[in-house]
Amino acid sequence: MWLLPALLLFLPGFSTAKDQITGPSMVSGQERGSLTVRCRYDPHWKGHKKYWCRGADWGTCATLVQTDTSEKLVEKNRVSIRDNQTDFIFVVTMEDLRTSDASIYWCGIERIGNDPGFKVNVNIDPDPQIPVLTVTTTAPVLTSTPSTRENTGNHGETQTNPPTWSLLSSIYFLILVFLELPLLLSMLSAVLWKHLFNV
Ligand SMILES: *[C@@H]1O[C@H](CO)[C@@H](O)[C@H](O)[C@H]1NC(C)=O
């Protein structure tokens, strides 16, 4: 009785490398906060290196942290990884999150041949503590931001500058309202017009 469902669960594991590891397809964290991702793997990958990779393309993503086949915690910059070989799970933690951390990541297992991987979408919600401009009918006013944002000295990471970002987003908003919206509306009315009178 149990054999058929068991086979159905088991068989796909052989079909592609991707089924050998699972995790959340979407994770959210708040700017300046942290997030944790748990990836479960097939027990036979126990003694393999596990890693966390950034980039939409699985073949070319950049590994941020990697275990050394043991359960030892490995930390690099604001990211850590720990393998649990009793539970067959590895845990990735990203700390001091920035909006620029939003990306596609992968839980991966190193092996000879095609590494098994699982795609994880990471969202970062902007910190409500950081003043973000609300667009009014008047020209945008730059608000001052606390200059006490700690810089932990990580390389390869540019910190987003909230005033610039706000200005850019208000410019984008203006473009959206004054250019894209009328364009969309005119296209919509053209389609409607055609539909109503031309058919
Ligand atoms: C692995 O998980 C088990 C059960 O949750 C826990 O007791 C153990 O301490 C964990 N090991 C590591 C290395 O975190």
PDB file of C-alpha atoms and ligand atoms in Angstrom:
ATOM      1  CA  MET A   1       0.000   0.000   0.000  1.00  0.00           C
ATOM      2  CA  TRP A   2       2.661   2.501   1.019  1.00  0.00           C
ATOM      3  CA  LEU A   3       5.011   1.428  -1.721  1.00  0.00           C
ATOM      4  CA  LEU A   4       3.469   3.431  -4.543  1.00  0.00           C
ATOM      5  CA  PRO A   5       3.395   6.823  -2.799  1.00  0.00           C
ATOM      6  CA  ALA A   6       6.850   6.107  -1.424  1.00  0.00           C
ATOM      7  CA  LEU A   7       8.099   5.391  -4.917  1.00  0.00           C
ATOM      8  CA  LEU A   8       6.453   8.536  -6.234  1.00  0.00           C
ATOM      9  CA  LEU A   9       8.224  10.559  -3.558  1.00  0.00           C
ATOM     10  CA  PHE A  10      11.492   8.828  -4.052  1.00  0.00           C
ATOM     11  CA  LEU A  11      11.793   8.508  -7.800  1.00  0.00           C
ATOM     12  CA  PRO A  12      11.905  12.223  -8.660  1.00  0.00           C
ATOM     13  CA  GLY A  13      15.046  12.413  -6.526  1.00  0.00           C
ATOM     14  CA  PHE A  14      16.892  10.573  -9.230  1.00  0.00           C
ATOM     15  CA  SER A  15      15.539  12.566 -12.127  1.00  0.00           C
ATOM     16  CA  THR A  16      17.222  15.922 -11.510  1.00  0.00           C
ATOM     17  CA  ALA A  17      19.891  17.196  -9.153  1.00  0.00           C
ATOM     18  CA  LYS A  18      17.542  19.944  -7.965  1.00  0.00           C
ATOM     19  CA  ASP A  19      15.258  17.541  -6.119  1.00  0.00           C
ATOM     20  CA  GLN A  20      18.053  16.489  -3.790  1.00  0.00           C
ATOM     21  CA  ILE A  21      17.803  19.713  -1.865  1.00  0.00           C
ATOM     22  CA  THR A  22      14.831  21.815  -0.835  1.00  0.00           C
ATOM     23  CA  GLY A  23      14.248  25.037   1.006  1.00  0.00           C
ATOM     24  CA  PRO A  24      12.011  28.089   1.006  1.00  0.00           C
ATOM     25  CA  SER A  25      11.532  29.571  -2.463  1.00  0.00           C
ATOM     26  CA  MET A  26      10.972  32.996  -0.923  1.00  0.00           C
ATOM     27  CA  VAL A  27      12.389  34.632   2.221  1.00  0.00           C
ATOM     28  CA  SER A  28      11.912  38.171   3.491  1.00  0.00           C
ATOM     29  CA  GLY A  29      13.964  40.227   5.888  1.00  0.00           C
ATOM     30  CA  GLN A  30      13.927  43.815   7.032  1.00  0.00           C
ATOM     31  CA  GLU A  31      16.696  46.271   6.241  1.00  0.00           C
ATOM     32  CA  ARG A  32      19.217  46.308   9.143  1.00  0.00           C
ATOM     33  CA  GLY A  33      17.591  43.120  10.457  1.00  0.00           C
ATOM     34  CA  SER A  34      18.564  39.522   9.724  1.00  0.00           C
ATOM     35  CA  LEU A  35      17.101  36.492   8.010  1.00  0.00           C
ATOM     36  CA  THR A  36      17.586  32.754   8.201  1.00  0.00           C
ATOM     37  CA  VAL A  37      17.222  30.176   5.447  1.00  0.00           C
ATOM     38  CA  ARG A  38      17.052  26.438   6.150  1.00  0.00           C
ATOM     39  CA  CYS A  39      17.825  24.054   3.335  1.00  0.00           C
ATOM     40  CA  ARG A  40      17.116  20.369   3.725  1.00  0.00           C
ATOM     41  CA  TYR A  41      19.154  17.867   1.805  1.00  0.00           C
ATOM     42  CA  ASP A  42      19.105  14.187   1.018  1.00  0.00           C
ATOM     43  CA  PRO A  43      21.083  12.315   3.742  1.00  0.00           C
ATOM     44  CA  HIS A  44      23.617  10.982   1.278  1.00  0.00           C
ATOM     45  CA  TRP A  45      25.027  14.526   0.890  1.00  0.00           C
ATOM     46  CA  LYS A  46      25.950  14.542   4.584  1.00  0.00           C
ATOM     47  CA  GLY A  47      29.720  14.738   4.133  1.00  0.00           C
ATOM     48  CA  HIS A  48      29.672  17.229   1.260  1.00  0.00           C
ATOM     49  CA  LYS A  49      30.365  20.956   1.361  1.00  0.00           C
ATOM     50  CA  LYS A  50      27.261  23.139   1.530  1.00  0.00           C
ATOM     51  CA  TYR A  51      27.221  26.698   0.244  1.00  0.00           C
ATOM     52  CA  TRP A  52      25.170  29.853  -0.278  1.00  0.00           C
ATOM     53  CA  CYS A  53      25.423  31.408  -3.678  1.00  0.00           C
ATOM     54  CA  ARG A  54      24.198  34.728  -5.056  1.00  0.00           C
ATOM     55  CA  GLY A  55      22.954  35.321  -8.604  1.00  0.00           C
ATOM     56  CA  ALA A  56      19.997  34.493 -10.810  1.00  0.00           C
ATOM     57  CA  ASP A  57      21.936  32.002 -12.882  1.00  0.00           C
ATOM     58  CA  TRP A  58      22.776  28.782 -11.055  1.00  0.00           C
ATOM     59  CA  GLY A  59      25.765  28.153 -13.280  1.00  0.00           C
ATOM     60  CA  THR A  60      27.480  31.480 -12.582  1.00  0.00           C
ATOM     61  CA  CYS A  61      26.272  32.513  -9.116  1.00  0.00           C
ATOM     62  CA  ALA A  62      28.874  33.743  -6.614  1.00  0.00           C
ATOM     63  CA  THR A  63      29.466  31.647  -3.500  1.00  0.00           C
ATOM     64  CA  LEU A  64      29.276  33.803  -0.364  1.00  0.00           C
ATOM     65  CA  VAL A  65      29.929  31.191   2.315  1.00  0.00           C
ATOM     66  CA  GLN A  66      30.741  27.499   2.253  1.00  0.00           C
ATOM     67  CA  THR A  67      31.060  24.775   4.881  1.00  0.00           C
ATOM     68  CA  ASP A  68      34.183  22.620   5.113  1.00  0.00           C
ATOM     69  CA  THR A  69      32.214  19.303   5.111  1.00  0.00           C
ATOM     70  CA  SER A  70      31.916  19.503   8.901  1.00  0.00           C
ATOM     71  CA  GLU A  71      29.236  21.061  11.125  1.00  0.00           C
ATOM     72  CA  LYS A  72      31.509  23.993  11.954  1.00  0.00           C
ATOM     73  CA  LEU A  73      29.976  27.450  11.657  1.00  0.00           C
ATOM     74  CA  VAL A  74      31.505  29.449   8.823  1.00  0.00           C
ATOM     75  CA  GLU A  75      31.066  33.219   8.797  1.00  0.00           C
ATOM     76  CA  LYS A  76      32.067  35.692   6.136  1.00  0.00           C
ATOM     77  CA  ASN A  77      31.102  39.350   6.021  1.00  0.00           C
ATOM     78  CA  ARG A  78      27.487  39.420   7.143  1.00  0.00           C
ATOM     79  CA  VAL A  79      26.666  35.849   6.137  1.00  0.00           C
ATOM     80  CA  SER A  80      27.066  32.579   8.002  1.00  0.00           C
ATOM     81  CA  ILE A  81      26.402  28.933   7.248  1.00  0.00           C
ATOM     82  CA  ARG A  82      26.182  25.864   9.445  1.00  0.00           C
ATOM     83  CA  ASP A  83      25.535  22.291   8.442  1.00  0.00           C
ATOM     84  CA  ASN A  84      23.525  20.033  10.713  1.00  0.00           C
ATOM     85  CA  GLN A  85      24.397  16.474   9.761  1.00  0.00           C
ATOM     86  CA  THR A  86      21.962  14.959  12.269  1.00  0.00           C
ATOM     87  CA  ASP A  87      18.957  16.743  10.794  1.00  0.00           C
ATOM     88  CA  PHE A  88      20.368  16.943   7.239  1.00  0.00           C
ATOM     89  CA  ILE A  89      19.731  20.645   7.155  1.00  0.00           C
ATOM     90  CA  PHE A  90      22.005  23.584   6.685  1.00  0.00           C
ATOM     91  CA  VAL A  91      21.216  27.001   7.998  1.00  0.00           C
ATOM     92  CA  VAL A  92      22.228  30.249   6.345  1.00  0.00           C
ATOM     93  CA  THR A  93      21.974  33.532   8.211  1.00  0.00           C
ATOM     94  CA  MET A  94      22.303  36.966   6.667  1.00  0.00           C
ATOM     95  CA  GLU A  95      22.744  39.868   9.065  1.00  0.00           C
ATOM     96  CA  ASP A  96      22.688  43.674   9.020  1.00  0.00           C
ATOM     97  CA  LEU A  97      20.594  43.445   5.872  1.00  0.00           C
ATOM     98  CA  ARG A  98      20.683  46.101   3.200  1.00  0.00           C
ATOM     99  CA  THR A  99      18.155  46.697   0.448  1.00  0.00           C
ATOM    100  CA  SER A 100      20.920  45.772  -1.994  1.00  0.00           C
ATOM    101  CA  ASP A 101      20.924  42.247  -0.524  1.00  0.00           C
ATOM    102  CA  ALA A 102      17.617  41.569  -2.274  1.00  0.00           C
ATOM    103  CA  SER A 103      18.432  39.040  -4.969  1.00  0.00           C
ATOM    104  CA  ILE A 104      18.142  35.460  -6.071  1.00  0.00           C
ATOM    105  CA  TYR A 105      20.305  33.070  -4.041  1.00  0.00           C
ATOM    106  CA  TRP A 106      20.887  29.347  -4.076  1.00  0.00           C
ATOM    107  CA  CYS A 107      21.407  26.665  -1.463  1.00  0.00           C
ATOM    108  CA  GLY A 108      24.022  24.442  -3.008  1.00  0.00           C
ATOM    109  CA  ILE A 109      25.895  21.210  -2.375  1.00  0.00           C
ATOM    110  CA  GLU A 110      29.332  20.635  -3.818  1.00  0.00           C
ATOM    111  CA  ARG A 111      29.945  17.397  -5.600  1.00  0.00           C
ATOM    112  CA  ILE A 112      31.711  16.107  -8.663  1.00  0.00           C
ATOM    113  CA  GLY A 113      29.485  16.878 -11.600  1.00  0.00           C
ATOM    114  CA  ASN A 114      26.400  19.048 -11.440  1.00  0.00           C
ATOM    115  CA  ASP A 115      25.919  20.437  -7.948  1.00  0.00           C
ATOM    116  CA  PRO A 116      22.430  20.064  -6.509  1.00  0.00           C
ATOM    117  CA  GLY A 117      20.936  23.498  -5.869  1.00  0.00           C
ATOM    118  CA  PHE A 118      17.765  25.132  -4.650  1.00  0.00           C
ATOM    119  CA  LYS A 119      16.717  28.632  -5.684  1.00  0.00           C
ATOM    120  CA  VAL A 120      15.734  31.102  -2.943  1.00  0.00           C
ATOM    121  CA  ASN A 121      14.318  34.548  -3.615  1.00  0.00           C
ATOM    122  CA  VAL A 122      15.382  37.037  -0.948  1.00  0.00           C
ATOM    123  CA  ASN A 123      13.288  40.176  -0.376  1.00  0.00           C
ATOM    124  CA  ILE A 124      14.390  43.062   1.803  1.00  0.00           C
ATOM    125  CA  ASP A 125      11.747  45.355   3.258  1.00  0.00           C
ATOM    126  CA  PRO A 126      13.067  48.897   3.708  1.00  0.00           C
ATOM    127  CA  ASP A 127      13.702  49.975   7.294  1.00  0.00           C
ATOM    128  CA  PRO A 128      10.838  52.257   8.389  1.00  0.00           C
ATOM    129  CA  GLN A 129      13.345  54.057  10.665  1.00  0.00           C
ATOM    130  CA  ILE A 130      15.157  55.446   7.661  1.00  0.00           C
ATOM    131  CA  PRO A 131      13.272  58.485   6.407  1.00  0.00           C
ATOM    132  CA  VAL A 132      11.915  57.890   2.950  1.00  0.00           C
ATOM    133  CA  LEU A 133      10.287  60.711   1.074  1.00  0.00           C
ATOM    134  CA  THR A 134       6.597  60.667   0.541  1.00  0.00           C
ATOM    135  CA  VAL A 135       5.917  62.268  -2.790  1.00  0.00           C
ATOM    136  CA  THR A 136       3.777  65.375  -2.523  1.00  0.00           C
ATOM    137  CA  THR A 137       2.617  67.758  -5.201  1.00  0.00           C
ATOM    138  CA  THR A 138       5.577  70.035  -4.508  1.00  0.00           C
ATOM    139  CA  ALA A 139       9.209  69.372  -5.360  1.00  0.00           C
ATOM    140  CA  PRO A 140      10.904  66.703  -3.252  1.00  0.00           C
ATOM    141  CA  VAL A 141      12.693  67.897  -0.148  1.00  0.00           C
ATOM    142  CA  LEU A 142      15.734  66.016   0.988  1.00  0.00           C
ATOM    143  CA  THR A 143      15.429  64.915   4.558  1.00  0.00           C
ATOM    144  CA  SER A 144      18.514  64.494   6.645  1.00  0.00           C
ATOM    145  CA  THR A 145      19.416  60.987   7.671  1.00  0.00           C
ATOM    146  CA  PRO A 146      21.098  59.791  10.822  1.00  0.00           C
ATOM    147  CA  SER A 147      24.807  59.719  10.119  1.00  0.00           C
ATOM    148  CA  THR A 148      25.310  57.063  12.775  1.00  0.00           C
ATOM    149  CA  ARG A 149      24.689  54.106  10.469  1.00  0.00           C
ATOM    150  CA  GLU A 150      27.490  51.769  11.344  1.00  0.00           C
ATOM    151  CA  ASN A 151      29.826  50.733   8.626  1.00  0.00           C
ATOM    152  CA  THR A 152      31.099  47.285   9.440  1.00  0.00           C
ATOM    153  CA  GLY A 153      33.834  47.588   6.878  1.00  0.00           C
ATOM    154  CA  ASN A 154      32.721  44.856   4.558  1.00  0.00           C
ATOM    155  CA  HIS A 155      34.320  44.883   1.202  1.00  0.00           C
ATOM    156  CA  GLY A 156      32.514  44.679  -2.049  1.00  0.00           C
ATOM    157  CA  GLU A 157      29.347  46.181  -0.642  1.00  0.00           C
ATOM    158  CA  THR A 158      28.156  49.659  -1.369  1.00  0.00           C
ATOM    159  CA  GLN A 159      25.757  51.103   1.130  1.00  0.00           C
ATOM    160  CA  THR A 160      22.704  52.711  -0.329  1.00  0.00           C
ATOM    161  CA  ASN A 161      22.408  56.348   0.447  1.00  0.00           C
ATOM    162  CA  PRO A 162      18.849  57.017   1.590  1.00  0.00           C
ATOM    163  CA  PRO A 163      18.557  60.673   0.372  1.00  0.00           C
ATOM    164  CA  THR A 164      19.791  59.742  -3.104  1.00  0.00           C
ATOM    165  CA  TRP A 165      17.588  56.743  -3.156  1.00  0.00           C
ATOM    166  CA  SER A 166      14.566  58.794  -2.100  1.00  0.00           C
ATOM    167  CA  LEU A 167      15.304  61.414  -4.711  1.00  0.00           C
ATOM    168  CA  LEU A 168      15.687  58.768  -7.368  1.00  0.00           C
ATOM    169  CA  SER A 169      12.503  57.076  -6.331  1.00  0.00           C
ATOM    170  CA  SER A 170      10.581  60.346  -6.394  1.00  0.00           C
ATOM    171  CA  ILE A 171      11.968  61.113  -9.835  1.00  0.00           C
ATOM    172  CA  TYR A 172      10.931  57.656 -10.889  1.00  0.00           C
ATOM    173  CA  PHE A 173       7.519  58.227  -9.403  1.00  0.00           C
ATOM    174  CA  LEU A 174       7.142  61.486 -11.315  1.00  0.00           C
ATOM    175  CA  ILE A 175       8.168  59.754 -14.540  1.00  0.00           C
ATOM    176  CA  LEU A 176       5.679  57.040 -13.763  1.00  0.00           C
ATOM    177  CA  VAL A 177       2.840  59.462 -13.154  1.00  0.00           C
ATOM    178  CA  PHE A 178       3.517  61.960 -15.921  1.00  0.00           C
ATOM    179  CA  LEU A 179       4.882  59.787 -18.689  1.00  0.00           C
ATOM    180  CA  GLU A 180       4.051  56.158 -18.256  1.00  0.00           C
ATOM    181  CA  LEU A 181       0.548  56.498 -16.881  1.00  0.00           C
ATOM    182  CA  PRO A 182      -0.803  58.761 -19.691  1.00  0.00           C
ATOM    183  CA  LEU A 183       0.899  56.496 -22.206  1.00  0.00           C
ATOM    184  CA  LEU A 184      -0.736  53.462 -20.684  1.00  0.00           C
ATOM    185  CA  LEU A 185      -4.116  55.196 -20.542  1.00  0.00           C
ATOM    186  CA  SER A 186      -3.935  56.290 -24.165  1.00  0.00           C
ATOM    187  CA  MET A 187      -2.978  52.796 -25.232  1.00  0.00           C
ATOM    188  CA  LEU A 188      -5.840  51.409 -23.199  1.00  0.00           C
ATOM    189  CA  SER A 189      -8.356  53.843 -24.696  1.00  0.00           C
ATOM    190  CA  ALA A 190      -7.077  53.092 -28.205  1.00  0.00           C
ATOM    191  CA  VAL A 191      -7.643  49.417 -27.614  1.00  0.00           C
ATOM    192  CA  LEU A 192     -11.079  50.083 -26.144  1.00  0.00           C
ATOM    193  CA  TRP A 193     -11.973  52.388 -29.041  1.00  0.00           C
ATOM    194  CA  LYS A 194     -10.998  49.774 -31.559  1.00  0.00           C
ATOM    195  CA  HIS A 195     -12.892  47.141 -29.693  1.00  0.00           C
ATOM    196  CA  LEU A 196     -16.075  49.207 -29.406  1.00  0.00           C
ATOM    197  CA  PHE A 197     -16.309  50.733 -32.858  1.00  0.00           C
ATOM    198  CA  ASN A 198     -14.160  48.774 -35.187  1.00  0.00           C
ATOM    199  CA  VAL A 199     -15.376  45.245 -34.740  1.00  0.00           C
TER     200      VAL A 199
HETATM  201  C1  LIG B   1      21.371  19.697  14.880  1.00  0.00           C
HETATM  202  O1  LIG B   1      19.996  19.631  15.207  1.00  0.00           O
HETATM  203  C2  LIG B   1      19.755  18.928  16.415  1.00  0.00           C
HETATM  204  C3  LIG B   1      18.258  18.810  16.588  1.00  0.00           C
HETATM  205  O2  LIG B   1      17.610  20.011  16.252  1.00  0.00           O
HETATM  206  C4  LIG B   1      20.427  19.665  17.564  1.00  0.00           C
HETATM  207  O3  LIG B   1      20.216  18.964  18.772  1.00  0.00           O
HETATM  208  C5  LIG B   1      21.924  19.785  17.290  1.00  0.00           C
HETATM  209  O4  LIG B   1      22.536  20.546  18.295  1.00  0.00           O
HETATM  210  C6  LIG B   1      22.142  20.446  15.944  1.00  0.00           C
HETATM  211  N1  LIG B   1      23.566  20.443  15.626  1.00  0.00           N
HETATM  212  C7  LIG B   1      24.209  21.552  15.247  1.00  0.00           C
HETATM  213  C8  LIG B   1      25.650  21.371  14.905  1.00  0.00           C
HETATM  214  O5  LIG B   1      23.684  22.652  15.177  1.00  0.00           O
END
